[in-house]
Amino acid sequence: MGTVTGAGPAAGPKQARSRVTRRHLLEAAVSCLAEHGWAGSTVAVVAERAGVSRGAAQHHFPTREKLFTAAVEHVAEERSTALRELFHAGPAPRTAVVEALVDLYTGTLFRAALQLWVAASNEEQLRPHVSGLEARVGRETHRIAVELLGADESVPGVRETVQGLLDMARGLGLANVLSDDTARRARVVTQWAAILDAALGP
Amino acid sequence: MGTVTGAGPAAGPKQARSRVTRRHLLEAAVSCLAEHGWAGSTVAVVAERAGVSRGAAQHHFPTREKLFTAAVEHVAEERSTALRELFHAGPAPRTAVVEALVDLYTGTLFRAALQLWVAASNEEQLRPHVSGLEARVGRETHRIAVELLGADESVPGVRETVQGLLDMARGLGLANVLSDDTARRARVVTQWAAILDAALGP
């Protein structure tokens, strides 16, 4: 899912620098959003955090909406890639897969996405950007979940089973925003991984 | 779970008026939060919406944090009461109970609570209020779920099964914030109600 085009190993040093700047901006934007929320997140704040001039930031991302939406998408793609690589070696126990899927919804990326999501519910201007982002990231996460769980979606109900699991993961993420919910979450995940395993069959 | 004391039927007209004012403020606060988010929700805006003077609003709720936390708690209590009454007649099919539980996380109350929740993650001052609220409402919702599902929590794993269901309900609520997710949600709920029914046993 390349967001960077024409900047492969064959590109010149200028493109390489531009790519690095872009990545710094995206990473700074996600941290900023997670820490300060949408109201406290502007292009200027992110540029400063990334050590990039405001002009350079605006060259990469002409609007605030584009910067933050691209940032959440970039980090989501990185986490998807990492998740695929984690289970690259072959079939894994479903409990381990469920744990890894739930982990997608804890931490900085989820906090940042949540801030954007909630802000978009009150801001007309932001909404189409976030709706599109949500749809793309949601589809990709569903694909990965089906693949790693070895779920056969041609069986009636299996698609909804996987969807419900991801909804639960999102709800567990929300429960972790205000307080460290790690211990409770581990118990819920153990229980529901077993229920899911039985529901999906061999 | 009376939040109003000394204002029963025996109280005088002054107390009755005060109680009505209080309720109008709480309801206006929840609508305001759901529509405009935390940044757009002040005591003054809510007082105007409720048709109450700012002084009267501050008499009832000395701080912004207290007004909005009390508002979400008040509406949550009303919804809990309504849910208990809905199933007052006797045992109901588990699918109907799961649907009703999931419904707690769609609509204005959930939107308002979500705004408060996310704002609290960035605002030190708000956090203790919302953490306490979350714990109280969470415990009450869990109690209702156990009761209505006829779940036996002395059986190992049953507590976590019910918790996971409520996490899923919360995640489904989140999926409904930016777009109308009713159709997908209905399919997920049907599937998971059946899985839950099998997991809980008779």
CSV table of N, CA, C and O in Angstrom, one decimal, chain A residues 33-39 110-111 114-122 127 130-131 134 156-158 160-165 167-172 174-179 181 184 187-188 191-192 195-196 199, chain B residues 33-39 110-111 114-122 127 130-131 134 156-158 160-165 167-172 174-179 181 184 187-188 191-192 195-196 199:
chain,number,residue,atom,x,y,z
A,33,LEU,N,-1.3,14.4,17.9
A,33,LEU,CA,-2.7,14.1,18.0
A,33,LEU,C,-3.0,13.2,19.3
A,33,LEU,O,-4.0,13.5,20.0
A,34,ALA,N,-2.2,12.2,19.5
A,34,ALA,CA,-2.5,11.3,20.6
A,34,ALA,C,-2.4,12.1,22.0
A,34,ALA,O,-3.1,11.9,22.9
A,35,GLU,N,-1.4,13.0,22.0
A,35,GLU,CA,-1.1,13.7,23.3
A,35,GLU,C,-2.0,14.9,23.5
A,35,GLU,O,-2.4,15.2,24.6
A,36,HIS,N,-2.2,15.7,22.4
A,36,HIS,CA,-2.9,17.0,22.6
A,36,HIS,C,-4.3,17.0,22.0
A,36,HIS,O,-5.0,18.0,22.2
A,37,GLY,N,-4.7,16.0,21.3
A,37,GLY,CA,-6.1,16.0,20.7
A,37,GLY,C,-6.1,16.9,19.4
A,37,GLY,O,-5.1,17.6,19.1
A,38,TRP,N,-7.2,16.9,18.8
A,38,TRP,CA,-7.4,17.6,17.5
A,38,TRP,C,-7.2,19.1,17.8
A,38,TRP,O,-6.6,19.9,17.0
A,39,ALA,N,-7.8,19.6,18.8
A,39,ALA,CA,-7.8,21.1,19.1
A,39,ALA,C,-6.4,21.6,19.3
A,39,ALA,O,-6.0,22.7,18.9
A,110,PHE,N,-3.9,4.2,18.1
A,110,PHE,CA,-5.3,4.2,18.3
A,110,PHE,C,-5.7,5.5,19.0
A,110,PHE,O,-6.8,6.0,18.7
A,111,ARG,N,-4.9,6.0,19.9
A,111,ARG,CA,-5.3,7.2,20.6
A,111,ARG,C,-5.4,8.4,19.6
A,111,ARG,O,-6.3,9.2,19.6
A,114,LEU,N,-8.5,7.9,17.4
A,114,LEU,CA,-9.7,8.2,18.1
A,114,LEU,C,-9.9,9.7,18.2
A,114,LEU,O,-11.1,10.1,18.1
A,115,GLN,N,-8.9,10.4,18.4
A,115,GLN,CA,-9.0,11.9,18.5
A,115,GLN,C,-9.5,12.4,17.2
A,115,GLN,O,-10.4,13.3,17.2
A,116,LEU,N,-9.0,11.9,16.1
A,116,LEU,CA,-9.4,12.3,14.8
A,116,LEU,C,-10.9,12.0,14.5
A,116,LEU,O,-11.6,12.8,14.0
A,117,TRP,N,-11.2,10.8,14.9
A,117,TRP,CA,-12.5,10.2,14.7
A,117,TRP,C,-13.6,11.1,15.4
A,117,TRP,O,-14.6,11.5,14.8
A,118,VAL,N,-13.3,11.3,16.7
A,118,VAL,CA,-14.2,12.1,17.5
A,118,VAL,C,-14.3,13.5,17.0
A,118,VAL,O,-15.4,14.1,16.9
A,119,ALA,N,-13.2,14.1,16.6
A,119,ALA,CA,-13.2,15.5,16.1
A,119,ALA,C,-14.0,15.6,14.8
A,119,ALA,O,-14.8,16.5,14.6
A,120,ALA,N,-13.9,14.5,14.0
A,120,ALA,CA,-14.6,14.5,12.7
A,120,ALA,C,-16.2,14.4,12.9
A,120,ALA,O,-16.9,14.9,12.1
A,121,SER,N,-16.6,13.9,14.1
A,121,SER,CA,-18.0,13.9,14.3
A,121,SER,C,-18.6,15.3,14.6
A,121,SER,O,-19.8,15.5,14.4
A,122,ASN,N,-17.8,16.2,14.9
A,122,ASN,CA,-18.3,17.6,15.1
A,122,ASN,C,-17.8,18.6,14.0
A,122,ASN,O,-18.3,19.7,14.0
A,127,ARG,N,-14.8,15.5,8.3
A,127,ARG,CA,-15.5,14.2,8.2
A,127,ARG,C,-15.2,13.4,7.0
A,127,ARG,O,-14.9,12.2,7.1
A,130,VAL,N,-11.8,11.6,7.2
A,130,VAL,CA,-11.7,10.5,8.2
A,130,VAL,C,-12.6,9.3,7.9
A,130,VAL,O,-12.2,8.2,8.1
A,131,SER,N,-13.8,9.6,7.2
A,131,SER,CA,-14.6,8.5,6.8
A,131,SER,C,-13.9,7.6,5.8
A,131,SER,O,-13.9,6.4,5.9
A,134,GLU,N,-11.1,5.7,7.6
A,134,GLU,CA,-11.7,4.6,8.4
A,134,GLU,C,-12.0,3.4,7.5
A,134,GLU,O,-11.7,2.3,7.8
A,156,PRO,N,-21.3,-19.2,6.0
A,156,PRO,CA,-22.2,-18.1,6.5
A,156,PRO,C,-21.9,-17.8,8.0
A,156,PRO,O,-21.7,-18.6,8.8
A,157,GLY,N,-21.8,-16.5,8.2
A,157,GLY,CA,-21.6,-16.0,9.6
A,157,GLY,C,-20.2,-15.7,9.9
A,157,GLY,O,-19.9,-14.9,10.9
A,158,VAL,N,-19.2,-16.3,9.2
A,158,VAL,CA,-17.8,-16.1,9.5
A,158,VAL,C,-17.4,-14.7,9.4
A,158,VAL,O,-16.6,-14.1,10.2
A,160,GLU,N,-19.1,-12.0,9.8
A,160,GLU,CA,-19.6,-11.2,11.0
A,160,GLU,C,-18.9,-11.6,12.2
A,160,GLU,O,-18.8,-10.8,13.1
A,161,THR,N,-18.5,-12.9,12.3
A,161,THR,CA,-17.7,-13.3,13.5
A,161,THR,C,-16.4,-12.5,13.6
A,161,THR,O,-16.0,-12.0,14.6
A,162,VAL,N,-15.7,-12.4,12.5
A,162,VAL,CA,-14.5,-11.6,12.4
A,162,VAL,C,-14.7,-10.1,12.7
A,162,VAL,O,-14.0,-9.5,13.4
A,163,GLN,N,-15.8,-9.6,12.1
A,163,GLN,CA,-16.1,-8.2,12.3
A,163,GLN,C,-16.4,-7.9,13.8
A,163,GLN,O,-15.9,-6.9,14.3
A,164,GLY,N,-17.1,-8.8,14.4
A,164,GLY,CA,-17.4,-8.6,15.8
A,164,GLY,C,-16.2,-8.6,16.7
A,164,GLY,O,-16.1,-7.9,17.6
A,165,LEU,N,-15.3,-9.5,16.3
A,165,LEU,CA,-14.0,-9.5,17.0
A,165,LEU,C,-13.3,-8.2,16.9
A,165,LEU,O,-12.7,-7.7,17.9
A,167,ASP,N,-14.7,-5.3,16.3
A,167,ASP,CA,-15.4,-4.3,17.1
A,167,ASP,C,-15.1,-4.5,18.6
A,167,ASP,O,-14.9,-3.5,19.3
A,168,MET,N,-14.9,-5.7,19.1
A,168,MET,CA,-14.5,-5.9,20.5
A,168,MET,C,-13.1,-5.3,20.7
A,168,MET,O,-12.9,-4.6,21.7
A,169,ALA,N,-12.2,-5.5,19.8
A,169,ALA,CA,-10.9,-5.0,19.9
A,169,ALA,C,-10.9,-3.5,20.0
A,169,ALA,O,-10.2,-2.9,20.8
A,170,ARG,N,-11.8,-2.8,19.2
A,170,ARG,CA,-11.9,-1.4,19.2
A,170,ARG,C,-12.5,-0.9,20.6
A,170,ARG,O,-12.0,0.1,21.2
A,171,GLY,N,-13.4,-1.7,21.1
A,171,GLY,CA,-14.0,-1.3,22.4
A,171,GLY,C,-13.0,-1.5,23.5
A,171,GLY,O,-12.9,-0.7,24.5
A,172,LEU,N,-12.2,-2.5,23.4
A,172,LEU,CA,-11.1,-2.7,24.4
A,172,LEU,C,-10.1,-1.6,24.3
A,172,LEU,O,-9.5,-1.2,25.3
A,174,LEU,N,-10.8,1.5,23.5
A,174,LEU,CA,-11.4,2.6,24.1
A,174,LEU,C,-11.3,2.5,25.7
A,174,LEU,O,-11.1,3.5,26.3
A,175,ALA,N,-11.5,1.3,26.2
A,175,ALA,CA,-11.4,1.1,27.6
A,175,ALA,C,-10.0,1.4,28.2
A,175,ALA,O,-9.9,1.6,29.4
A,176,ASN,N,-9.1,1.5,27.3
A,176,ASN,CA,-7.7,1.6,27.7
A,176,ASN,C,-7.2,3.1,27.6
A,176,ASN,O,-6.1,3.4,28.0
A,177,VAL,N,-8.1,4.0,27.2
A,177,VAL,CA,-7.7,5.3,26.9
A,177,VAL,C,-7.4,6.1,28.2
A,177,VAL,O,-6.5,6.9,28.3
A,178,LEU,N,-8.3,6.0,29.2
A,178,LEU,CA,-8.2,6.7,30.4
A,178,LEU,C,-7.4,6.1,31.5
A,178,LEU,O,-6.9,6.7,32.4
A,179,SER,N,-7.4,4.7,31.5
A,179,SER,CA,-6.6,4.1,32.5
A,179,SER,C,-6.0,2.8,31.9
A,179,SER,O,-6.4,2.3,30.9
A,181,ASP,N,-5.7,-0.6,31.2
A,181,ASP,CA,-6.7,-1.7,31.3
A,181,ASP,C,-6.1,-3.1,31.0
A,181,ASP,O,-6.8,-4.1,30.7
A,184,ARG,N,-7.2,-6.5,32.9
A,184,ARG,CA,-8.6,-6.9,32.6
A,184,ARG,C,-8.6,-7.4,31.1
A,184,ARG,O,-9.2,-8.4,30.8
A,187,ARG,N,-7.5,-10.9,30.4
A,187,ARG,CA,-8.5,-12.0,30.8
A,187,ARG,C,-9.6,-12.1,29.8
A,187,ARG,O,-10.0,-13.2,29.4
A,188,VAL,N,-10.1,-10.9,29.3
A,188,VAL,CA,-11.2,-10.9,28.3
A,188,VAL,C,-10.7,-11.5,27.0
A,188,VAL,O,-11.4,-12.4,26.4
A,191,GLN,N,-10.4,-15.4,27.3
A,191,GLN,CA,-11.8,-16.0,27.2
A,191,GLN,C,-12.4,-15.9,25.8
A,191,GLN,O,-12.8,-16.9,25.3
A,192,TRP,N,-12.3,-14.8,25.2
A,192,TRP,CA,-13.0,-14.6,23.9
A,192,TRP,C,-12.2,-15.3,22.8
A,192,TRP,O,-12.7,-15.7,21.8
A,195,ILE,N,-13.6,-18.7,22.9
A,195,ILE,CA,-14.9,-18.7,22.3
A,195,ILE,C,-14.9,-18.6,20.8
A,195,ILE,O,-15.5,-19.3,20.0
A,196,LEU,N,-14.0,-17.7,20.3
A,196,LEU,CA,-13.8,-17.5,18.8
A,196,LEU,C,-13.3,-18.7,18.2
A,196,LEU,O,-13.8,-19.1,17.1
A,199,ALA,N,-16.0,-21.1,17.7
A,199,ALA,CA,-17.0,-20.6,16.8
A,199,ALA,C,-16.5,-20.7,15.3
A,199,ALA,O,-17.2,-21.0,14.4
B,33,LEU,N,-22.9,18.4,24.3
B,33,LEU,CA,-21.6,17.6,24.2
B,33,LEU,C,-21.6,16.7,23.0
B,33,LEU,O,-20.6,16.6,22.3
B,34,ALA,N,-22.7,16.0,22.7
B,34,ALA,CA,-22.8,15.1,21.6
B,34,ALA,C,-22.7,15.9,20.3
B,34,ALA,O,-22.0,15.5,19.4
B,35,GLU,N,-23.3,17.1,20.2
B,35,GLU,CA,-23.3,17.9,19.0
B,35,GLU,C,-22.0,18.7,18.8
B,35,GLU,O,-21.5,18.8,17.7
B,36,HIS,N,-21.5,19.3,19.9
B,36,HIS,CA,-20.4,20.3,19.7
B,36,HIS,C,-19.1,19.8,20.3
B,36,HIS,O,-18.1,20.5,20.1
B,37,GLY,N,-19.1,18.7,21.0
B,37,GLY,CA,-17.8,18.2,21.6
B,37,GLY,C,-17.5,19.0,22.8
B,37,GLY,O,-18.1,20.0,23.2
B,38,TRP,N,-16.4,18.6,23.5
B,38,TRP,CA,-16.0,19.2,24.8
B,38,TRP,C,-15.6,20.7,24.5
B,38,TRP,O,-16.0,21.6,25.3
B,39,ALA,N,-14.8,20.9,23.5
B,39,ALA,CA,-14.4,22.3,23.2
B,39,ALA,C,-15.5,23.3,23.0
B,39,ALA,O,-15.4,24.4,23.4
B,110,PHE,N,-24.1,8.0,24.1
B,110,PHE,CA,-22.8,7.4,23.8
B,110,PHE,C,-21.9,8.5,23.2
B,110,PHE,O,-20.7,8.6,23.5
B,111,ARG,N,-22.5,9.2,22.3
B,111,ARG,CA,-21.7,10.3,21.6
B,111,ARG,C,-21.2,11.3,22.6
B,111,ARG,O,-20.0,11.7,22.6
B,114,LEU,N,-18.5,9.7,24.8
B,114,LEU,CA,-17.3,9.6,24.1
B,114,LEU,C,-16.5,10.9,24.0
B,114,LEU,O,-15.3,10.9,24.1
B,115,GLN,N,-17.2,12.0,23.8
B,115,GLN,CA,-16.6,13.3,23.7
B,115,GLN,C,-15.9,13.6,25.1
B,115,GLN,O,-14.7,14.1,25.1
B,116,LEU,N,-16.6,13.3,26.1
B,116,LEU,CA,-16.0,13.5,27.5
B,116,LEU,C,-14.8,12.7,27.7
B,116,LEU,O,-13.8,13.1,28.3
B,117,TRP,N,-14.9,11.4,27.3
B,117,TRP,CA,-13.9,10.4,27.5
B,117,TRP,C,-12.6,10.8,26.8
B,117,TRP,O,-11.5,10.8,27.4
B,118,VAL,N,-12.8,11.2,25.6
B,118,VAL,CA,-11.6,11.6,24.7
B,118,VAL,C,-11.0,12.9,25.2
B,118,VAL,O,-9.8,13.0,25.3
B,119,ALA,N,-11.9,13.8,25.6
B,119,ALA,CA,-11.3,15.1,26.2
B,119,ALA,C,-10.5,14.9,27.4
B,119,ALA,O,-9.5,15.5,27.7
B,120,ALA,N,-11.0,13.9,28.3
B,120,ALA,CA,-10.4,13.6,29.5
B,120,ALA,C,-9.0,13.0,29.3
B,120,ALA,O,-8.1,13.2,30.2
B,121,SER,N,-8.8,12.4,28.2
B,121,SER,CA,-7.4,11.8,27.9
B,121,SER,C,-6.4,12.9,27.7
B,121,SER,O,-5.2,12.7,27.8
B,122,ASN,N,-6.8,14.1,27.3
B,122,ASN,CA,-5.9,15.2,27.2
B,122,ASN,C,-5.9,16.3,28.3
B,122,ASN,O,-5.1,17.2,28.3
B,127,ARG,N,-9.9,14.5,34.0
B,127,ARG,CA,-9.7,13.0,34.0
B,127,ARG,C,-10.3,12.3,35.3
B,127,ARG,O,-11.0,11.3,35.1
B,130,VAL,N,-14.0,11.9,35.0
B,130,VAL,CA,-14.5,11.0,34.0
B,130,VAL,C,-14.1,9.5,34.4
B,130,VAL,O,-14.9,8.6,34.1
B,131,SER,N,-13.0,9.4,35.0
B,131,SER,CA,-12.6,8.0,35.4
B,131,SER,C,-13.6,7.5,36.4
B,131,SER,O,-14.0,6.3,36.3
B,134,GLU,N,-16.9,6.7,34.6
B,134,GLU,CA,-16.7,5.5,33.8
B,134,GLU,C,-16.8,4.2,34.7
B,134,GLU,O,-17.5,3.3,34.3
B,156,PRO,N,-16.3,-20.2,36.1
B,156,PRO,CA,-15.1,-19.5,35.6
B,156,PRO,C,-15.3,-19.1,34.1
B,156,PRO,O,-15.8,-19.8,33.3
B,157,GLY,N,-14.9,-17.8,33.8
B,157,GLY,CA,-14.9,-17.3,32.5
B,157,GLY,C,-16.2,-16.5,32.1
B,157,GLY,O,-16.1,-15.7,31.2
B,158,VAL,N,-17.2,-16.7,32.9
B,158,VAL,CA,-18.5,-16.1,32.5
B,158,VAL,C,-18.4,-14.6,32.7
B,158,VAL,O,-18.9,-13.8,31.9
B,160,GLU,N,-15.8,-12.7,32.3
B,160,GLU,CA,-15.0,-12.2,31.1
B,160,GLU,C,-15.8,-12.2,29.8
B,160,GLU,O,-15.7,-11.4,29.0
B,161,THR,N,-16.7,-13.3,29.8
B,161,THR,CA,-17.6,-13.4,28.6
B,161,THR,C,-18.5,-12.2,28.5
B,161,THR,O,-18.6,-11.5,27.5
B,162,VAL,N,-19.1,-11.8,29.6
B,162,VAL,CA,-20.0,-10.7,29.7
B,162,VAL,C,-19.2,-9.4,29.4
B,162,VAL,O,-19.6,-8.5,28.7
B,163,GLN,N,-18.0,-9.3,30.0
B,163,GLN,CA,-17.2,-8.0,29.8
B,163,GLN,C,-16.9,-7.9,28.4
B,163,GLN,O,-17.0,-6.8,27.8
B,164,GLY,N,-16.5,-9.0,27.7
B,164,GLY,CA,-16.1,-8.9,26.3
B,164,GLY,C,-17.3,-8.5,25.4
B,164,GLY,O,-17.1,-7.7,24.5
B,165,LEU,N,-18.5,-8.9,25.8
B,165,LEU,CA,-19.7,-8.5,25.1
B,165,LEU,C,-19.8,-7.0,25.2
B,165,LEU,O,-20.2,-6.3,24.2
B,167,ASP,N,-17.5,-4.8,25.8
B,167,ASP,CA,-16.4,-4.2,25.0
B,167,ASP,C,-16.8,-4.1,23.5
B,167,ASP,O,-16.6,-3.1,22.8
B,168,MET,N,-17.4,-5.3,23.0
B,168,MET,CA,-17.8,-5.3,21.7
B,168,MET,C,-18.9,-4.2,21.4
B,168,MET,O,-18.9,-3.5,20.4
B,169,ALA,N,-19.8,-4.1,22.3
B,169,ALA,CA,-20.9,-3.1,22.2
B,169,ALA,C,-20.3,-1.7,22.1
B,169,ALA,O,-20.8,-0.9,21.3
B,170,ARG,N,-19.3,-1.5,22.9
B,170,ARG,CA,-18.6,-0.2,22.9
B,170,ARG,C,-18.0,0.1,21.6
B,170,ARG,O,-18.0,1.2,21.0
B,171,GLY,N,-17.3,-1.0,21.0
B,171,GLY,CA,-16.7,-0.9,19.7
B,171,GLY,C,-17.7,-0.6,18.6
B,171,GLY,O,-17.4,0.1,17.7
B,172,LEU,N,-18.8,-1.3,18.7
B,172,LEU,CA,-19.9,-1.1,17.7
B,172,LEU,C,-20.4,0.3,17.8
B,172,LEU,O,-20.8,1.0,16.8
B,174,LEU,N,-18.7,3.0,18.7
B,174,LEU,CA,-17.6,3.8,18.0
B,174,LEU,C,-17.8,3.8,16.5
B,174,LEU,O,-17.6,4.8,15.8
B,175,ALA,N,-18.1,2.6,16.0
B,175,ALA,CA,-18.2,2.4,14.5
B,175,ALA,C,-19.4,3.2,14.0
B,175,ALA,O,-19.5,3.4,12.8
B,176,ASN,N,-20.3,3.6,14.9
B,176,ASN,CA,-21.5,4.3,14.4
B,176,ASN,C,-21.4,5.8,14.5
B,176,ASN,O,-22.3,6.5,14.2
B,177,VAL,N,-20.3,6.3,15.0
B,177,VAL,CA,-20.2,7.7,15.3
B,177,VAL,C,-20.1,8.5,14.0
B,177,VAL,O,-20.7,9.6,13.9
B,178,LEU,N,-19.3,8.1,13.0
B,178,LEU,CA,-19.1,8.8,11.8
B,178,LEU,C,-20.1,8.5,10.7
B,178,LEU,O,-20.4,9.3,9.8
B,179,SER,N,-20.7,7.3,10.7
B,179,SER,CA,-21.6,6.9,9.7
B,179,SER,C,-22.7,6.0,10.3
B,179,SER,O,-22.4,5.4,11.3
B,181,ASP,N,-24.2,2.9,10.9
B,181,ASP,CA,-23.6,1.5,10.8
B,181,ASP,C,-24.7,0.5,11.2
B,181,ASP,O,-24.4,-0.7,11.4
B,184,ARG,N,-24.9,-3.1,9.2
B,184,ARG,CA,-23.7,-4.0,9.5
B,184,ARG,C,-23.9,-4.5,11.0
B,184,ARG,O,-23.7,-5.7,11.3
B,187,ARG,N,-26.2,-7.4,11.7
B,187,ARG,CA,-25.7,-8.7,11.3
B,187,ARG,C,-24.7,-9.2,12.3
B,187,ARG,O,-24.6,-10.4,12.6
B,188,VAL,N,-23.8,-8.3,12.8
B,188,VAL,CA,-22.8,-8.7,13.8
B,188,VAL,C,-23.5,-9.1,15.1
B,188,VAL,O,-23.1,-10.1,15.7
B,191,GLN,N,-25.1,-12.6,14.8
B,191,GLN,CA,-24.1,-13.7,14.8
B,191,GLN,C,-23.5,-13.9,16.2
B,191,GLN,O,-23.4,-15.0,16.7
B,192,TRP,N,-23.1,-12.7,16.9
B,192,TRP,CA,-22.5,-12.9,18.2
B,192,TRP,C,-23.4,-13.2,19.3
B,192,TRP,O,-23.0,-13.8,20.3
B,195,ILE,N,-23.4,-16.9,19.2
B,195,ILE,CA,-22.1,-17.4,19.7
B,195,ILE,C,-22.1,-17.3,21.3
B,195,ILE,O,-21.8,-18.2,22.0
B,196,LEU,N,-22.6,-16.1,21.8
B,196,LEU,CA,-22.7,-15.9,23.2
B,196,LEU,C,-23.6,-16.8,23.9
B,196,LEU,O,-23.3,-17.4,24.9
B,199,ALA,N,-22.0,-20.0,24.3
B,199,ALA,CA,-20.9,-19.9,25.3
B,199,ALA,C,-21.4,-19.9,26.7
B,199,ALA,O,-20.8,-20.4,27.6
